[in-house]
């Protein structure tokens, strides 16, 4: 049989379960997961290859009305990924069915070019009767249920283009380890820091030495105010150690090697609204800024 390979965008409103589903689809903890909304800032790419089909999944930032420049650039990244996708999975919590029209949610002038498949997430929160009713017409998933993942893959596969694989069949991701250093530190921030602070948190890898054992990684973590810096460090350095422990464990699971994280905290005022800082942190200039 001819090979199929294509890009699948996981799109939807914030906190729709996109990251949990990506991790279930690829069988690895690539995307950070948090009960707090807007944890995904930059699309995370995960790969799954089965037989003659290679799925290239993209976990996208949630579609929302931006309140500041960082959110504008996050939304732009999501829209560009949707425009390039071969298939779009529109994720929506099952308890809040039916899902809104994706064209309206994304504020698009025209419907997406790619076929859109509604996928209801967090199906384990429904009663058996409600879930059965929804499954009669839609795909309902729960991240820890392999059978629902297989059903979703079977629905997507025929829609992918006939073409050769883009990536090695054994790969599960495409992004460099430096990217995941930042992501896992942000996941720790969402888990350990309170209120608005995780949203004011960013990180940048300053030094990365894979020739050492353990792998040596020096990272600067940024917040917007001096008071936030104190909270990131914690009394006697307790919080910054906990953040480092969380991220180090994730990285060691991903790499299979020992990792040493050398963490520093600095203040970068109003970085979420600074075009220069956002470009430095890997957020491309948005179409709105170019206009």
mmCIF file with all atom_site columns, N, CA and C in Angstrom, residues 47-84:
data_model
loop_
_atom_site.group_PDB
_atom_site.id
_atom_site.type_symbol
_atom_site.label_atom_id
_atom_site.label_alt_id
_atom_site.label_comp_id
_atom_site.label_asym_id
_atom_site.label_entity_id
_atom_site.label_seq_id
_atom_site.pdbx_PDB_ins_code
_atom_site.Cartn_x
_atom_site.Cartn_y
_atom_site.Cartn_z
_atom_site.occupancy
_atom_site.B_iso_or_equiv
_atom_site.pdbx_formal_charge
_atom_site.auth_seq_id
_atom_site.auth_comp_id
_atom_site.auth_asym_id
_atom_site.auth_atom_id
_atom_site.pdbx_PDB_model_num
ATOM 1   N N  . UNK A 1 47 ? 5.027  12.970 16.881 1.00 0.00 ? 47 UNK A N  1
ATOM 2   C CA . UNK A 1 47 ? 4.962  12.043 15.756 1.00 0.00 ? 47 UNK A CA 1
ATOM 3   C C  . UNK A 1 47 ? 4.464  10.673 16.201 1.00 0.00 ? 47 UNK A C  1
ATOM 4   N N  . UNK A 1 48 ? 3.694  10.073 15.331 1.00 0.00 ? 48 UNK A N  1
ATOM 5   C CA . UNK A 1 48 ? 3.299  8.676  15.531 1.00 0.00 ? 48 UNK A CA 1
ATOM 6   C C  . UNK A 1 48 ? 3.297  8.001  14.163 1.00 0.00 ? 48 UNK A C  1
ATOM 7   N N  . UNK A 1 49 ? 4.058  6.921  14.042 1.00 0.00 ? 49 UNK A N  1
ATOM 8   C CA . UNK A 1 49 ? 4.134  6.184  12.782 1.00 0.00 ? 49 UNK A CA 1
ATOM 9   C C  . UNK A 1 49 ? 3.642  4.762  13.018 1.00 0.00 ? 49 UNK A C  1
ATOM 10  N N  . UNK A 1 50 ? 2.641  4.372  12.246 1.00 0.00 ? 50 UNK A N  1
ATOM 11  C CA . UNK A 1 50 ? 2.089  3.027  12.346 1.00 0.00 ? 50 UNK A CA 1
ATOM 12  C C  . UNK A 1 50 ? 1.957  2.452  10.938 1.00 0.00 ? 50 UNK A C  1
ATOM 13  N N  . UNK A 1 51 ? 2.751  1.433  10.653 1.00 0.00 ? 51 UNK A N  1
ATOM 14  C CA . UNK A 1 51 ? 2.695  0.813  9.335  1.00 0.00 ? 51 UNK A CA 1
ATOM 15  C C  . UNK A 1 51 ? 3.011  1.798  8.232  1.00 0.00 ? 51 UNK A C  1
ATOM 16  N N  . UNK A 1 52 ? 2.056  2.026  7.338  1.00 0.00 ? 52 UNK A N  1
ATOM 17  C CA . UNK A 1 52 ? 2.257  2.910  6.191  1.00 0.00 ? 52 UNK A CA 1
ATOM 18  C C  . UNK A 1 52 ? 1.761  4.327  6.430  1.00 0.00 ? 52 UNK A C  1
ATOM 19  N N  . UNK A 1 53 ? 1.478  4.683  7.688  1.00 0.00 ? 53 UNK A N  1
ATOM 20  C CA . UNK A 1 53 ? 0.939  6.011  7.982  1.00 0.00 ? 53 UNK A CA 1
ATOM 21  C C  . UNK A 1 53 ? 1.807  6.715  9.017  1.00 0.00 ? 53 UNK A C  1
ATOM 22  N N  . UNK A 1 54 ? 2.171  7.957  8.715  1.00 0.00 ? 54 UNK A N  1
ATOM 23  C CA . UNK A 1 54 ? 2.877  8.793  9.681  1.00 0.00 ? 54 UNK A CA 1
ATOM 24  C C  . UNK A 1 54 ? 2.014  10.021 10.001 1.00 0.00 ? 54 UNK A C  1
ATOM 25  N N  . UNK A 1 55 ? 1.691  10.145 11.277 1.00 0.00 ? 55 UNK A N  1
ATOM 26  C CA . UNK A 1 55 ? 0.881  11.258 11.760 1.00 0.00 ? 55 UNK A CA 1
ATOM 27  C C  . UNK A 1 55 ? 1.813  12.303 12.369 1.00 0.00 ? 55 UNK A C  1
ATOM 28  N N  . UNK A 1 56 ? 1.697  13.544 11.928 1.00 0.00 ? 56 UNK A N  1
ATOM 29  C CA . UNK A 1 56 ? 2.480  14.646 12.485 1.00 0.00 ? 56 UNK A CA 1
ATOM 30  C C  . UNK A 1 56 ? 1.487  15.575 13.190 1.00 0.00 ? 56 UNK A C  1
ATOM 31  N N  . UNK A 1 57 ? 1.425  15.451 14.506 1.00 0.00 ? 57 UNK A N  1
ATOM 32  C CA . UNK A 1 57 ? 0.446  16.199 15.287 1.00 0.00 ? 57 UNK A CA 1
ATOM 33  C C  . UNK A 1 57 ? 1.052  17.506 15.794 1.00 0.00 ? 57 UNK A C  1
ATOM 34  N N  . UNK A 1 58 ? 0.224  18.562 15.814 1.00 0.00 ? 58 UNK A N  1
ATOM 35  C CA . UNK A 1 58 ? 0.661  19.861 16.326 1.00 0.00 ? 58 UNK A CA 1
ATOM 36  C C  . UNK A 1 58 ? -0.322 20.321 17.402 1.00 0.00 ? 58 UNK A C  1
ATOM 37  N N  . UNK A 1 59 ? 0.165  20.372 18.635 1.00 0.00 ? 59 UNK A N  1
ATOM 38  C CA . UNK A 1 59 ? -0.622 20.883 19.759 1.00 0.00 ? 59 UNK A CA 1
ATOM 39  C C  . UNK A 1 59 ? -0.512 22.407 19.740 1.00 0.00 ? 59 UNK A C  1
ATOM 40  N N  . UNK A 1 60 ? -1.639 23.097 19.501 1.00 0.00 ? 60 UNK A N  1
ATOM 41  C CA . UNK A 1 60 ? -1.607 24.533 19.259 1.00 0.00 ? 60 UNK A CA 1
ATOM 42  C C  . UNK A 1 60 ? -2.029 25.337 20.494 1.00 0.00 ? 60 UNK A C  1
ATOM 43  N N  . UNK A 1 61 ? -1.548 26.575 20.580 1.00 0.00 ? 61 UNK A N  1
ATOM 44  C CA . UNK A 1 61 ? -2.078 27.457 21.621 1.00 0.00 ? 61 UNK A CA 1
ATOM 45  C C  . UNK A 1 61 ? -3.592 27.602 21.463 1.00 0.00 ? 61 UNK A C  1
ATOM 46  N N  . UNK A 1 62 ? -4.272 27.809 22.585 1.00 0.00 ? 62 UNK A N  1
ATOM 47  C CA . UNK A 1 62 ? -5.721 27.961 22.546 1.00 0.00 ? 62 UNK A CA 1
ATOM 48  C C  . UNK A 1 62 ? -6.152 29.204 21.783 1.00 0.00 ? 62 UNK A C  1
ATOM 49  N N  . UNK A 1 63 ? -7.256 29.086 21.070 1.00 0.00 ? 63 UNK A N  1
ATOM 50  C CA . UNK A 1 63 ? -7.797 30.210 20.305 1.00 0.00 ? 63 UNK A CA 1
ATOM 51  C C  . UNK A 1 63 ? -8.574 31.120 21.253 1.00 0.00 ? 63 UNK A C  1
ATOM 52  N N  . UNK A 1 64 ? -8.119 32.352 21.378 1.00 0.00 ? 64 UNK A N  1
ATOM 53  C CA . UNK A 1 64 ? -8.743 33.297 22.296 1.00 0.00 ? 64 UNK A CA 1
ATOM 54  C C  . UNK A 1 64 ? -8.614 34.699 21.738 1.00 0.00 ? 64 UNK A C  1
ATOM 55  N N  . UNK A 1 65 ? -9.340 35.629 22.317 1.00 0.00 ? 65 UNK A N  1
ATOM 56  C CA . UNK A 1 65 ? -9.205 37.034 21.956 1.00 0.00 ? 65 UNK A CA 1
ATOM 57  C C  . UNK A 1 65 ? -8.024 37.603 22.732 1.00 0.00 ? 65 UNK A C  1
ATOM 58  N N  . UNK A 1 66 ? -6.955 38.012 22.057 1.00 0.00 ? 66 UNK A N  1
ATOM 59  C CA . UNK A 1 66 ? -5.732 38.414 22.759 1.00 0.00 ? 66 UNK A CA 1
ATOM 60  C C  . UNK A 1 66 ? -5.931 39.648 23.631 1.00 0.00 ? 66 UNK A C  1
ATOM 61  N N  . UNK A 1 67 ? -5.299 39.617 24.808 1.00 0.00 ? 67 UNK A N  1
ATOM 62  C CA . UNK A 1 67 ? -5.341 40.755 25.722 1.00 0.00 ? 67 UNK A CA 1
ATOM 63  C C  . UNK A 1 67 ? -4.021 41.521 25.721 1.00 0.00 ? 67 UNK A C  1
ATOM 64  N N  . UNK A 1 68 ? -2.945 40.898 25.224 1.00 0.00 ? 68 UNK A N  1
ATOM 65  C CA . UNK A 1 68 ? -1.650 41.567 25.149 1.00 0.00 ? 68 UNK A CA 1
ATOM 66  C C  . UNK A 1 68 ? -0.835 40.903 24.043 1.00 0.00 ? 68 UNK A C  1
ATOM 67  N N  . UNK A 1 69 ? 0.345  41.455 23.757 1.00 0.00 ? 69 UNK A N  1
ATOM 68  C CA . UNK A 1 69 ? 1.098  41.066 22.555 1.00 0.00 ? 69 UNK A CA 1
ATOM 69  C C  . UNK A 1 69 ? 1.480  39.589 22.555 1.00 0.00 ? 69 UNK A C  1
ATOM 70  N N  . UNK A 1 70 ? 1.871  39.038 23.694 1.00 0.00 ? 70 UNK A N  1
ATOM 71  C CA . UNK A 1 70 ? 2.204  37.620 23.726 1.00 0.00 ? 70 UNK A CA 1
ATOM 72  C C  . UNK A 1 70 ? 1.029  36.790 23.223 1.00 0.00 ? 70 UNK A C  1
ATOM 73  N N  . UNK A 1 71 ? -0.179 37.068 23.687 1.00 0.00 ? 71 UNK A N  1
ATOM 74  C CA . UNK A 1 71 ? -1.349 36.310 23.250 1.00 0.00 ? 71 UNK A CA 1
ATOM 75  C C  . UNK A 1 71 ? -1.633 36.524 21.765 1.00 0.00 ? 71 UNK A C  1
ATOM 76  N N  . UNK A 1 72 ? -1.357 37.700 21.243 1.00 0.00 ? 72 UNK A N  1
ATOM 77  C CA . UNK A 1 72 ? -1.521 37.951 19.811 1.00 0.00 ? 72 UNK A CA 1
ATOM 78  C C  . UNK A 1 72 ? -0.600 37.045 19.005 1.00 0.00 ? 72 UNK A C  1
ATOM 79  N N  . UNK A 1 73 ? 0.642  36.929 19.441 1.00 0.00 ? 73 UNK A N  1
ATOM 80  C CA . UNK A 1 73 ? 1.587  36.080 18.720 1.00 0.00 ? 73 UNK A CA 1
ATOM 81  C C  . UNK A 1 73 ? 1.253  34.600 18.895 1.00 0.00 ? 73 UNK A C  1
ATOM 82  N N  . UNK A 1 74 ? 0.767  34.212 20.070 1.00 0.00 ? 74 UNK A N  1
ATOM 83  C CA . UNK A 1 74 ? 0.342  32.829 20.276 1.00 0.00 ? 74 UNK A CA 1
ATOM 84  C C  . UNK A 1 74 ? -0.813 32.478 19.338 1.00 0.00 ? 74 UNK A C  1
ATOM 85  N N  . UNK A 1 75 ? -1.782 33.361 19.243 1.00 0.00 ? 75 UNK A N  1
ATOM 86  C CA . UNK A 1 75 ? -2.929 33.123 18.362 1.00 0.00 ? 75 UNK A CA 1
ATOM 87  C C  . UNK A 1 75 ? -2.475 33.032 16.909 1.00 0.00 ? 75 UNK A C  1
ATOM 88  N N  . UNK A 1 76 ? -1.541 33.876 16.525 1.00 0.00 ? 76 UNK A N  1
ATOM 89  C CA . UNK A 1 76 ? -1.035 33.856 15.155 1.00 0.00 ? 76 UNK A CA 1
ATOM 90  C C  . UNK A 1 76 ? -0.351 32.528 14.838 1.00 0.00 ? 76 UNK A C  1
ATOM 91  N N  . UNK A 1 77 ? 0.407  31.997 15.797 1.00 0.00 ? 77 UNK A N  1
ATOM 92  C CA . UNK A 1 77 ? 1.040  30.699 15.601 1.00 0.00 ? 77 UNK A CA 1
ATOM 93  C C  . UNK A 1 77 ? -0.005 29.612 15.377 1.00 0.00 ? 77 UNK A C  1
ATOM 94  N N  . UNK A 1 78 ? -1.092 29.673 16.146 1.00 0.00 ? 78 UNK A N  1
ATOM 95  C CA . UNK A 1 78 ? -2.160 28.676 15.992 1.00 0.00 ? 78 UNK A CA 1
ATOM 96  C C  . UNK A 1 78 ? -2.821 28.784 14.623 1.00 0.00 ? 78 UNK A C  1
ATOM 97  N N  . UNK A 1 79 ? -3.114 29.990 14.193 1.00 0.00 ? 79 UNK A N  1
ATOM 98  C CA . UNK A 1 79 ? -3.792 30.177 12.908 1.00 0.00 ? 79 UNK A CA 1
ATOM 99  C C  . UNK A 1 79 ? -2.912 29.741 11.739 1.00 0.00 ? 79 UNK A C  1
ATOM 100 N N  . UNK A 1 80 ? -1.627 30.032 11.797 1.00 0.00 ? 80 UNK A N  1
ATOM 101 C CA . UNK A 1 80 ? -0.721 29.618 10.727 1.00 0.00 ? 80 UNK A CA 1
ATOM 102 C C  . UNK A 1 80 ? -0.623 28.093 10.654 1.00 0.00 ? 80 UNK A C  1
ATOM 103 N N  . UNK A 1 81 ? -0.587 27.440 11.810 1.00 0.00 ? 81 UNK A N  1
ATOM 104 C CA . UNK A 1 81 ? -0.533 25.980 11.814 1.00 0.00 ? 81 UNK A CA 1
ATOM 105 C C  . UNK A 1 81 ? -1.820 25.379 11.259 1.00 0.00 ? 81 UNK A C  1
ATOM 106 N N  . UNK A 1 82 ? -2.954 25.971 11.576 1.00 0.00 ? 82 UNK A N  1
ATOM 107 C CA . UNK A 1 82 ? -4.223 25.502 11.030 1.00 0.00 ? 82 UNK A CA 1
ATOM 108 C C  . UNK A 1 82 ? -4.253 25.662 9.510  1.00 0.00 ? 82 UNK A C  1
ATOM 109 N N  . UNK A 1 83 ? -3.703 26.756 9.020  1.00 0.00 ? 83 UNK A N  1
ATOM 110 C CA . UNK A 1 83 ? -3.714 27.014 7.578  1.00 0.00 ? 83 UNK A CA 1
ATOM 111 C C  . UNK A 1 83 ? -2.837 26.014 6.823  1.00 0.00 ? 83 UNK A C  1
ATOM 112 N N  . UNK A 1 84 ? -1.806 25.499 7.479  1.00 0.00 ? 84 UNK A N  1
ATOM 113 C CA . UNK A 1 84 ? -0.894 24.554 6.813  1.00 0.00 ? 84 UNK A CA 1
ATOM 114 C C  . UNK A 1 84 ? -1.321 23.098 6.993  1.00 0.00 ? 84 UNK A C  1
#
